[in-house]
Amino acid sequence: MESRERAVIATTTLISSLAFYWYAQAKGKPEAPYLLLGGFVGAIIAEVVITQTKK
């Protein structure tokens, strides 16, 4: 895996995690599960985008 791909995955994961965190805070729910879920979703999105751009 190239360092550019790693950077894309890390950035997407961070942005998604923060979005889920802010959502949980706004709704008054515990942040930890949403933060973990956001990181997972962000990583999956980044992997799909990288795979599609390589085709």
JSON list of N, CA, C and O in Angstrom, two decimals:
[
{"chain": "A", "resi": 1, "resn": "MET", "atom": "N", "xyz": [0.85, -1.17, 0.00]},
{"chain": "A", "resi": 1, "resn": "MET", "atom": "CA", "xyz": [0.00, 0.00, 0.00]},
{"chain": "A", "resi": 1, "resn": "MET", "atom": "C", "xyz": [0.90, 1.24, 0.00]},
{"chain": "A", "resi": 1, "resn": "MET", "atom": "O", "xyz": [1.83, 1.34, 0.79]},
{"chain": "A", "resi": 2, "resn": "GLU", "atom": "N", "xyz": [0.57, 2.18, -0.86]},
{"chain": "A", "resi": 2, "resn": "GLU", "atom": "CA", "xyz": [1.36, 3.39, -0.97]},
{"chain": "A", "resi": 2, "resn": "GLU", "atom": "C", "xyz": [1.06, 4.33, 0.20]},
{"chain": "A", "resi": 2, "resn": "GLU", "atom": "O", "xyz": [0.01, 4.25, 0.83]},
{"chain": "A", "resi": 3, "resn": "SER", "atom": "N", "xyz": [1.98, 5.25, 0.44]},
{"chain": "A", "resi": 3, "resn": "SER", "atom": "CA", "xyz": [1.77, 6.19, 1.53]},
{"chain": "A", "resi": 3, "resn": "SER", "atom": "C", "xyz": [0.62, 7.14, 1.22]},
{"chain": "A", "resi": 3, "resn": "SER", "atom": "O", "xyz": [-0.07, 7.60, 2.13]},
{"chain": "A", "resi": 4, "resn": "ARG", "atom": "N", "xyz": [0.39, 7.43, -0.07]},
{"chain": "A", "resi": 4, "resn": "ARG", "atom": "CA", "xyz": [-0.74, 8.29, -0.44]},
{"chain": "A", "resi": 4, "resn": "ARG", "atom": "C", "xyz": [-2.06, 7.61, -0.08]},
{"chain": "A", "resi": 4, "resn": "ARG", "atom": "O", "xyz": [-2.98, 8.25, 0.41]},
{"chain": "A", "resi": 5, "resn": "GLU", "atom": "N", "xyz": [-2.15, 6.31, -0.35]},
{"chain": "A", "resi": 5, "resn": "GLU", "atom": "CA", "xyz": [-3.36, 5.57, 0.00]},
{"chain": "A", "resi": 5, "resn": "GLU", "atom": "C", "xyz": [-3.58, 5.55, 1.50]},
{"chain": "A", "resi": 5, "resn": "GLU", "atom": "O", "xyz": [-4.71, 5.69, 1.97]},
{"chain": "A", "resi": 6, "resn": "ARG", "atom": "N", "xyz": [-2.53, 5.39, 2.23]},
{"chain": "A", "resi": 6, "resn": "ARG", "atom": "CA", "xyz": [-2.64, 5.40, 3.70]},
{"chain": "A", "resi": 6, "resn": "ARG", "atom": "C", "xyz": [-3.12, 6.74, 4.20]},
{"chain": "A", "resi": 6, "resn": "ARG", "atom": "O", "xyz": [-3.94, 6.82, 5.13]},
{"chain": "A", "resi": 7, "resn": "ALA", "atom": "N", "xyz": [-2.63, 7.81, 3.58]},
{"chain": "A", "resi": 7, "resn": "ALA", "atom": "CA", "xyz": [-3.05, 9.15, 3.97]},
{"chain": "A", "resi": 7, "resn": "ALA", "atom": "C", "xyz": [-4.53, 9.37, 3.67]},
{"chain": "A", "resi": 7, "resn": "ALA", "atom": "O", "xyz": [-5.25, 9.99, 4.47]},
{"chain": "A", "resi": 8, "resn": "VAL", "atom": "N", "xyz": [-4.98, 8.88, 2.54]},
{"chain": "A", "resi": 8, "resn": "VAL", "atom": "CA", "xyz": [-6.41, 9.02, 2.18]},
{"chain": "A", "resi": 8, "resn": "VAL", "atom": "C", "xyz": [-7.27, 8.25, 3.18]},
{"chain": "A", "resi": 8, "resn": "VAL", "atom": "O", "xyz": [-8.29, 8.76, 3.65]},
{"chain": "A", "resi": 9, "resn": "ILE", "atom": "N", "xyz": [-6.87, 7.06, 3.51]},
{"chain": "A", "resi": 9, "resn": "ILE", "atom": "CA", "xyz": [-7.63, 6.25, 4.47]},
{"chain": "A", "resi": 9, "resn": "ILE", "atom": "C", "xyz": [-7.65, 6.92, 5.84]},
{"chain": "A", "resi": 9, "resn": "ILE", "atom": "O", "xyz": [-8.70, 7.02, 6.48]},
{"chain": "A", "resi": 10, "resn": "ALA", "atom": "N", "xyz": [-6.51, 7.41, 6.29]},
{"chain": "A", "resi": 10, "resn": "ALA", "atom": "CA", "xyz": [-6.43, 8.04, 7.60]},
{"chain": "A", "resi": 10, "resn": "ALA", "atom": "C", "xyz": [-7.27, 9.32, 7.65]},
{"chain": "A", "resi": 10, "resn": "ALA", "atom": "O", "xyz": [-7.98, 9.57, 8.63]},
{"chain": "A", "resi": 11, "resn": "THR", "atom": "N", "xyz": [-7.22, 10.11, 6.59]},
{"chain": "A", "resi": 11, "resn": "THR", "atom": "CA", "xyz": [-7.98, 11.36, 6.56]},
{"chain": "A", "resi": 11, "resn": "THR", "atom": "C", "xyz": [-9.48, 11.09, 6.54]},
{"chain": "A", "resi": 11, "resn": "THR", "atom": "O", "xyz": [-10.25, 11.72, 7.27]},
{"chain": "A", "resi": 12, "resn": "THR", "atom": "N", "xyz": [-9.90, 10.15, 5.71]},
{"chain": "A", "resi": 12, "resn": "THR", "atom": "CA", "xyz": [-11.32, 9.82, 5.64]},
{"chain": "A", "resi": 12, "resn": "THR", "atom": "C", "xyz": [-11.82, 9.24, 6.96]},
{"chain": "A", "resi": 12, "resn": "THR", "atom": "O", "xyz": [-12.92, 9.57, 7.42]},
{"chain": "A", "resi": 13, "resn": "THR", "atom": "N", "xyz": [-11.01, 8.42, 7.58]},
{"chain": "A", "resi": 13, "resn": "THR", "atom": "CA", "xyz": [-11.37, 7.84, 8.88]},
{"chain": "A", "resi": 13, "resn": "THR", "atom": "C", "xyz": [-11.52, 8.93, 9.94]},
{"chain": "A", "resi": 13, "resn": "THR", "atom": "O", "xyz": [-12.47, 8.93, 10.72]},
{"chain": "A", "resi": 14, "resn": "LEU", "atom": "N", "xyz": [-10.60, 9.87, 9.95]},
{"chain": "A", "resi": 14, "resn": "LEU", "atom": "CA", "xyz": [-10.64, 10.96, 10.92]},
{"chain": "A", "resi": 14, "resn": "LEU", "atom": "C", "xyz": [-11.89, 11.82, 10.72]},
{"chain": "A", "resi": 14, "resn": "LEU", "atom": "O", "xyz": [-12.61, 12.11, 11.68]},
{"chain": "A", "resi": 15, "resn": "ILE", "atom": "N", "xyz": [-12.16, 12.20, 9.49]},
{"chain": "A", "resi": 15, "resn": "ILE", "atom": "CA", "xyz": [-13.32, 13.05, 9.20]},
{"chain": "A", "resi": 15, "resn": "ILE", "atom": "C", "xyz": [-14.62, 12.34, 9.57]},
{"chain": "A", "resi": 15, "resn": "ILE", "atom": "O", "xyz": [-15.51, 12.92, 10.19]},
{"chain": "A", "resi": 16, "resn": "SER", "atom": "N", "xyz": [-14.72, 11.08, 9.21]},
{"chain": "A", "resi": 16, "resn": "SER", "atom": "CA", "xyz": [-15.92, 10.31, 9.52]},
{"chain": "A", "resi": 16, "resn": "SER", "atom": "C", "xyz": [-16.09, 10.13, 11.03]},
{"chain": "A", "resi": 16, "resn": "SER", "atom": "O", "xyz": [-17.19, 10.25, 11.56]},
{"chain": "A", "resi": 17, "resn": "SER", "atom": "N", "xyz": [-15.00, 9.85, 11.72]},
{"chain": "A", "resi": 17, "resn": "SER", "atom": "CA", "xyz": [-15.07, 9.69, 13.18]},
{"chain": "A", "resi": 17, "resn": "SER", "atom": "C", "xyz": [-15.53, 10.98, 13.86]},
{"chain": "A", "resi": 17, "resn": "SER", "atom": "O", "xyz": [-16.36, 10.95, 14.77]},
{"chain": "A", "resi": 18, "resn": "LEU", "atom": "N", "xyz": [-15.00, 12.10, 13.41]},
{"chain": "A", "resi": 18, "resn": "LEU", "atom": "CA", "xyz": [-15.41, 13.38, 13.99]},
{"chain": "A", "resi": 18, "resn": "LEU", "atom": "C", "xyz": [-16.87, 13.69, 13.70]},
{"chain": "A", "resi": 18, "resn": "LEU", "atom": "O", "xyz": [-17.58, 14.20, 14.57]},
{"chain": "A", "resi": 19, "resn": "ALA", "atom": "N", "xyz": [-17.32, 13.37, 12.50]},
{"chain": "A", "resi": 19, "resn": "ALA", "atom": "CA", "xyz": [-18.72, 13.60, 12.16]},
{"chain": "A", "resi": 19, "resn": "ALA", "atom": "C", "xyz": [-19.64, 12.77, 13.06]},
{"chain": "A", "resi": 19, "resn": "ALA", "atom": "O", "xyz": [-20.65, 13.28, 13.57]},
{"chain": "A", "resi": 20, "resn": "PHE", "atom": "N", "xyz": [-19.29, 11.51, 13.26]},
{"chain": "A", "resi": 20, "resn": "PHE", "atom": "CA", "xyz": [-20.11, 10.65, 14.12]},
{"chain": "A", "resi": 20, "resn": "PHE", "atom": "C", "xyz": [-20.03, 11.12, 15.58]},
{"chain": "A", "resi": 20, "resn": "PHE", "atom": "O", "xyz": [-21.02, 11.05, 16.31]},
{"chain": "A", "resi": 21, "resn": "TYR", "atom": "N", "xyz": [-18.88, 11.61, 16.01]},
{"chain": "A", "resi": 21, "resn": "TYR", "atom": "CA", "xyz": [-18.71, 12.13, 17.37]},
{"chain": "A", "resi": 21, "resn": "TYR", "atom": "C", "xyz": [-19.61, 13.34, 17.59]},
{"chain": "A", "resi": 21, "resn": "TYR", "atom": "O", "xyz": [-20.30, 13.44, 18.60]},
{"chain": "A", "resi": 22, "resn": "TRP", "atom": "N", "xyz": [-19.59, 14.27, 16.63]},
{"chain": "A", "resi": 22, "resn": "TRP", "atom": "CA", "xyz": [-20.42, 15.47, 16.75]},
{"chain": "A", "resi": 22, "resn": "TRP", "atom": "C", "xyz": [-21.90, 15.11, 16.73]},
{"chain": "A", "resi": 22, "resn": "TRP", "atom": "O", "xyz": [-22.70, 15.72, 17.43]},
{"chain": "A", "resi": 23, "resn": "TYR", "atom": "N", "xyz": [-22.26, 14.13, 15.93]},
{"chain": "A", "resi": 23, "resn": "TYR", "atom": "CA", "xyz": [-23.65, 13.68, 15.90]},
{"chain": "A", "resi": 23, "resn": "TYR", "atom": "C", "xyz": [-24.07, 13.13, 17.27]},
{"chain": "A", "resi": 23, "resn": "TYR", "atom": "O", "xyz": [-25.13, 13.47, 17.78]},
{"chain": "A", "resi": 24, "resn": "ALA", "atom": "N", "xyz": [-23.21, 12.29, 17.85]},
{"chain": "A", "resi": 24, "resn": "ALA", "atom": "CA", "xyz": [-23.54, 11.71, 19.16]},
{"chain": "A", "resi": 24, "resn": "ALA", "atom": "C", "xyz": [-23.65, 12.78, 20.23]},
{"chain": "A", "resi": 24, "resn": "ALA", "atom": "O", "xyz": [-24.54, 12.73, 21.08]},
{"chain": "A", "resi": 25, "resn": "GLN", "atom": "N", "xyz": [-22.76, 13.75, 20.19]},
{"chain": "A", "resi": 25, "resn": "GLN", "atom": "CA", "xyz": [-22.82, 14.82, 21.17]},
{"chain": "A", "resi": 25, "resn": "GLN", "atom": "C", "xyz": [-24.08, 15.64, 21.01]},
{"chain": "A", "resi": 25, "resn": "GLN", "atom": "O", "xyz": [-24.71, 16.02, 22.00]},
{"chain": "A", "resi": 26, "resn": "ALA", "atom": "N", "xyz": [-24.47, 15.92, 19.79]},
{"chain": "A", "resi": 26, "resn": "ALA", "atom": "CA", "xyz": [-25.67, 16.73, 19.54]},
{"chain": "A", "resi": 26, "resn": "ALA", "atom": "C", "xyz": [-26.93, 16.00, 20.02]},
{"chain": "A", "resi": 26, "resn": "ALA", "atom": "O", "xyz": [-27.89, 16.64, 20.47]},
{"chain": "A", "resi": 27, "resn": "LYS", "atom": "N", "xyz": [-26.93, 14.68, 19.91]},
{"chain": "A", "resi": 27, "resn": "LYS", "atom": "CA", "xyz": [-28.10, 13.90, 20.32]},
{"chain": "A", "resi": 27, "resn": "LYS", "atom": "C", "xyz": [-28.04, 13.48, 21.79]},
{"chain": "A", "resi": 27, "resn": "LYS", "atom": "O", "xyz": [-28.96, 12.86, 22.30]},
{"chain": "A", "resi": 28, "resn": "GLY", "atom": "N", "xyz": [-26.93, 13.79, 22.48]},
{"chain": "A", "resi": 28, "resn": "GLY", "atom": "CA", "xyz": [-26.80, 13.45, 23.89]},
{"chain": "A", "resi": 28, "resn": "GLY", "atom": "C", "xyz": [-26.58, 11.97, 24.15]},
{"chain": "A", "resi": 28, "resn": "GLY", "atom": "O", "xyz": [-26.96, 11.45, 25.19]},
{"chain": "A", "resi": 29, "resn": "LYS", "atom": "N", "xyz": [-25.97, 11.28, 23.20]},
{"chain": "A", "resi": 29, "resn": "LYS", "atom": "CA", "xyz": [-25.71, 9.85, 23.33]},
{"chain": "A", "resi": 29, "resn": "LYS", "atom": "C", "xyz": [-24.24, 9.63, 23.69]},
{"chain": "A", "resi": 29, "resn": "LYS", "atom": "O", "xyz": [-23.42, 10.51, 23.51]},
{"chain": "A", "resi": 30, "resn": "PRO", "atom": "N", "xyz": [-23.89, 8.44, 24.18]},
{"chain": "A", "resi": 30, "resn": "PRO", "atom": "CA", "xyz": [-22.48, 8.16, 24.47]},
{"chain": "A", "resi": 30, "resn": "PRO", "atom": "C", "xyz": [-21.65, 8.20, 23.18]},
{"chain": "A", "resi": 30, "resn": "PRO", "atom": "O", "xyz": [-22.05, 7.65, 22.16]},
{"chain": "A", "resi": 31, "resn": "GLU", "atom": "N", "xyz": [-20.51, 8.87, 23.24]},
{"chain": "A", "resi": 31, "resn": "GLU", "atom": "CA", "xyz": [-19.72, 9.11, 22.04]},
{"chain": "A", "resi": 31, "resn": "GLU", "atom": "C", "xyz": [-18.90, 7.92, 21.56]},
{"chain": "A", "resi": 31, "resn": "GLU", "atom": "O", "xyz": [-18.67, 7.77, 20.37]},
{"chain": "A", "resi": 32, "resn": "ALA", "atom": "N", "xyz": [-18.43, 7.10, 22.47]},
{"chain": "A", "resi": 32, "resn": "ALA", "atom": "CA", "xyz": [-17.48, 6.03, 22.12]},
{"chain": "A", "resi": 32, "resn": "ALA", "atom": "C", "xyz": [-17.99, 5.08, 21.04]},
{"chain": "A", "resi": 32, "resn": "ALA", "atom": "O", "xyz": [-17.28, 4.84, 20.06]},
{"chain": "A", "resi": 33, "resn": "PRO", "atom": "N", "xyz": [-19.20, 4.53, 21.16]},
{"chain": "A", "resi": 33, "resn": "PRO", "atom": "CA", "xyz": [-19.65, 3.62, 20.10]},
{"chain": "A", "resi": 33, "resn": "PRO", "atom": "C", "xyz": [-19.78, 4.32, 18.74]},
{"chain": "A", "resi": 33, "resn": "PRO", "atom": "O", "xyz": [-19.44, 3.74, 17.71]},
{"chain": "A", "resi": 34, "resn": "TYR", "atom": "N", "xyz": [-20.23, 5.55, 18.75]},
{"chain": "A", "resi": 34, "resn": "TYR", "atom": "CA", "xyz": [-20.37, 6.28, 17.50]},
{"chain": "A", "resi": 34, "resn": "TYR", "atom": "C", "xyz": [-19.01, 6.61, 16.90]},
{"chain": "A", "resi": 34, "resn": "TYR", "atom": "O", "xyz": [-18.84, 6.61, 15.68]},
{"chain": "A", "resi": 35, "resn": "LEU", "atom": "N", "xyz": [-18.05, 6.91, 17.73]},
{"chain": "A", "resi": 35, "resn": "LEU", "atom": "CA", "xyz": [-16.70, 7.19, 17.27]},
{"chain": "A", "resi": 35, "resn": "LEU", "atom": "C", "xyz": [-16.09, 5.97, 16.60]},
{"chain": "A", "resi": 35, "resn": "LEU", "atom": "O", "xyz": [-15.50, 6.06, 15.51]},
{"chain": "A", "resi": 36, "resn": "LEU", "atom": "N", "xyz": [-16.26, 4.81, 17.20]},
{"chain": "A", "resi": 36, "resn": "LEU", "atom": "CA", "xyz": [-15.75, 3.57, 16.62]},
{"chain": "A", "resi": 36, "resn": "LEU", "atom": "C", "xyz": [-16.46, 3.24, 15.31]},
{"chain": "A", "resi": 36, "resn": "LEU", "atom": "O", "xyz": [-15.83, 2.85, 14.33]},
{"chain": "A", "resi": 37, "resn": "LEU", "atom": "N", "xyz": [-17.76, 3.39, 15.30]},
{"chain": "A", "resi": 37, "resn": "LEU", "atom": "CA", "xyz": [-18.52, 3.13, 14.09]},
{"chain": "A", "resi": 37, "resn": "LEU", "atom": "C", "xyz": [-18.13, 4.10, 12.97]},
{"chain": "A", "resi": 37, "resn": "LEU", "atom": "O", "xyz": [-17.99, 3.70, 11.81]},
{"chain": "A", "resi": 38, "resn": "GLY", "atom": "N", "xyz": [-17.92, 5.36, 13.32]},
{"chain": "A", "resi": 38, "resn": "GLY", "atom": "CA", "xyz": [-17.51, 6.35, 12.33]},
{"chain": "A", "resi": 38, "resn": "GLY", "atom": "C", "xyz": [-16.16, 6.03, 11.73]},
{"chain": "A", "resi": 38, "resn": "GLY", "atom": "O", "xyz": [-15.95, 6.20, 10.52]},
{"chain": "A", "resi": 39, "resn": "GLY", "atom": "N", "xyz": [-15.23, 5.56, 12.54]},
{"chain": "A", "resi": 39, "resn": "GLY", "atom": "CA", "xyz": [-13.93, 5.17, 12.03]},
{"chain": "A", "resi": 39, "resn": "GLY", "atom": "C", "xyz": [-14.02, 4.00, 11.07]},
{"chain": "A", "resi": 39, "resn": "GLY", "atom": "O", "xyz": [-13.37, 3.97, 10.02]},
{"chain": "A", "resi": 40, "resn": "PHE", "atom": "N", "xyz": [-14.85, 3.04, 11.41]},
{"chain": "A", "resi": 40, "resn": "PHE", "atom": "CA", "xyz": [-15.03, 1.88, 10.55]},
{"chain": "A", "resi": 40, "resn": "PHE", "atom": "C", "xyz": [-15.65, 2.28, 9.21]},
{"chain": "A", "resi": 40, "resn": "PHE", "atom": "O", "xyz": [-15.18, 1.89, 8.15]},
{"chain": "A", "resi": 41, "resn": "VAL", "atom": "N", "xyz": [-16.71, 3.08, 9.27]},
{"chain": "A", "resi": 41, "resn": "VAL", "atom": "CA", "xyz": [-17.38, 3.53, 8.05]},
{"chain": "A", "resi": 41, "resn": "VAL", "atom": "C", "xyz": [-16.43, 4.35, 7.18]},
{"chain": "A", "resi": 41, "resn": "VAL", "atom": "O", "xyz": [-16.37, 4.18, 5.96]},
{"chain": "A", "resi": 42, "resn": "GLY", "atom": "N", "xyz": [-15.65, 5.22, 7.80]},
{"chain": "A", "resi": 42, "resn": "GLY", "atom": "CA", "xyz": [-14.69, 6.03, 7.05]},
{"chain": "A", "resi": 42, "resn": "GLY", "atom": "C", "xyz": [-13.64, 5.20, 6.36]},
{"chain": "A", "resi": 42, "resn": "GLY", "atom": "O", "xyz": [-13.26, 5.48, 5.21]},
{"chain": "A", "resi": 43, "resn": "ALA", "atom": "N", "xyz": [-13.14, 4.18, 7.02]},
{"chain": "A", "resi": 43, "resn": "ALA", "atom": "CA", "xyz": [-12.14, 3.31, 6.42]},
{"chain": "A", "resi": 43, "resn": "ALA", "atom": "C", "xyz": [-12.71, 2.54, 5.24]},
{"chain": "A", "resi": 43, "resn": "ALA", "atom": "O", "xyz": [-12.05, 2.39, 4.20]},
{"chain": "A", "resi": 44, "resn": "ILE", "atom": "N", "xyz": [-13.93, 2.06, 5.38]},
{"chain": "A", "resi": 44, "resn": "ILE", "atom": "CA", "xyz": [-14.58, 1.33, 4.29]},
{"chain": "A", "resi": 44, "resn": "ILE", "atom": "C", "xyz": [-14.80, 2.25, 3.09]},
{"chain": "A", "resi": 44, "resn": "ILE", "atom": "O", "xyz": [-14.54, 1.87, 1.95]},
{"chain": "A", "resi": 45, "resn": "ILE", "atom": "N", "xyz": [-15.28, 3.45, 3.35]},
{"chain": "A", "resi": 45, "resn": "ILE", "atom": "CA", "xyz": [-15.49, 4.41, 2.25]},
{"chain": "A", "resi": 45, "resn": "ILE", "atom": "C", "xyz": [-14.18, 4.70, 1.53]},
{"chain": "A", "resi": 45, "resn": "ILE", "atom": "O", "xyz": [-14.14, 4.72, 0.29]},
{"chain": "A", "resi": 46, "resn": "ALA", "atom": "N", "xyz": [-13.11, 4.91, 2.27]},
{"chain": "A", "resi": 46, "resn": "ALA", "atom": "CA", "xyz": [-11.82, 5.19, 1.65]},
{"chain": "A", "resi": 46, "resn": "ALA", "atom": "C", "xyz": [-11.33, 4.01, 0.82]},
{"chain": "A", "resi": 46, "resn": "ALA", "atom": "O", "xyz": [-10.81, 4.21, -0.29]},
{"chain": "A", "resi": 47, "resn": "GLU", "atom": "N", "xyz": [-11.48, 2.82, 1.32]},
{"chain": "A", "resi": 47, "resn": "GLU", "atom": "CA", "xyz": [-11.05, 1.63, 0.57]},
{"chain": "A", "resi": 47, "resn": "GLU", "atom": "C", "xyz": [-11.82, 1.50, -0.74]},
{"chain": "A", "resi": 47, "resn": "GLU", "atom": "O", "xyz": [-11.26, 1.18, -1.78]},
{"chain": "A", "resi": 48, "resn": "VAL", "atom": "N", "xyz": [-13.13, 1.75, -0.68]},
{"chain": "A", "resi": 48, "resn": "VAL", "atom": "CA", "xyz": [-13.95, 1.66, -1.89]},
{"chain": "A", "resi": 48, "resn": "VAL", "atom": "C", "xyz": [-13.54, 2.71, -2.91]},
{"chain": "A", "resi": 48, "resn": "VAL", "atom": "O", "xyz": [-13.40, 2.44, -4.09]},
{"chain": "A", "resi": 49, "resn": "VAL", "atom": "N", "xyz": [-13.31, 3.93, -2.44]},
{"chain": "A", "resi": 49, "resn": "VAL", "atom": "CA", "xyz": [-12.90, 5.00, -3.34]},
{"chain": "A", "resi": 49, "resn": "VAL", "atom": "C", "xyz": [-11.55, 4.70, -3.98]},
{"chain": "A", "resi": 49, "resn": "VAL", "atom": "O", "xyz": [-11.37, 4.88, -5.19]},
{"chain": "A", "resi": 50, "resn": "ILE", "atom": "N", "xyz": [-10.61, 4.23, -3.21]},
{"chain": "A", "resi": 50, "resn": "ILE", "atom": "CA", "xyz": [-9.29, 3.89, -3.75]},
{"chain": "A", "resi": 50, "resn": "ILE", "atom": "C", "xyz": [-9.39, 2.76, -4.76]},
{"chain": "A", "resi": 50, "resn": "ILE", "atom": "O", "xyz": [-8.78, 2.80, -5.83]},
{"chain": "A", "resi": 51, "resn": "THR", "atom": "N", "xyz": [-10.19, 1.76, -4.45]},
{"chain": "A", "resi": 51, "resn": "THR", "atom": "CA", "xyz": [-10.36, 0.63, -5.38]},
{"chain": "A", "resi": 51, "resn": "THR", "atom": "C", "xyz": [-10.99, 1.09, -6.68]},
{"chain": "A", "resi": 51, "resn": "THR", "atom": "O", "xyz": [-10.56, 0.67, -7.75]},
{"chain": "A", "resi": 52, "resn": "GLN", "atom": "N", "xyz": [-11.97, 1.96, -6.61]},
{"chain": "A", "resi": 52, "resn": "GLN", "atom": "CA", "xyz": [-12.66, 2.44, -7.81]},
{"chain": "A", "resi": 52, "resn": "GLN", "atom": "C", "xyz": [-11.77, 3.35, -8.64]},
{"chain": "A", "resi": 52, "resn": "GLN", "atom": "O", "xyz": [-11.88, 3.35, -9.87]},
{"chain": "A", "resi": 53, "resn": "THR", "atom": "N", "xyz": [-10.92, 4.13, -8.02]},
{"chain": "A", "resi": 53, "resn": "THR", "atom": "CA", "xyz": [-10.05, 5.04, -8.78]},
{"chain": "A", "resi": 53, "resn": "THR", "atom": "C", "xyz": [-8.90, 4.29, -9.45]},
{"chain": "A", "resi": 53, "resn": "THR", "atom": "O", "xyz": [-8.33, 4.79, -10.41]},
{"chain": "A", "resi": 54, "resn": "LYS", "atom": "N", "xyz": [-8.56, 3.12, -8.95]},
{"chain": "A", "resi": 54, "resn": "LYS", "atom": "CA", "xyz": [-7.48, 2.33, -9.56]},
{"chain": "A", "resi": 54, "resn": "LYS", "atom": "C", "xyz": [-7.94, 1.59, -10.81]},
{"chain": "A", "resi": 54, "resn": "LYS", "atom": "O", "xyz": [-7.13, 1.17, -11.61]},
{"chain": "A", "resi": 55, "resn": "LYS", "atom": "N", "xyz": [-9.24, 1.43, -10.97]},
{"chain": "A", "resi": 55, "resn": "LYS", "atom": "CA", "xyz": [-9.76, 0.67, -12.12]},
{"chain": "A", "resi": 55, "resn": "LYS", "atom": "C", "xyz": [-9.66, 1.49, -13.39]},
{"chain": "A", "resi": 55, "resn": "LYS", "atom": "O", "xyz": [-9.70, 2.61, -13.51]}
]
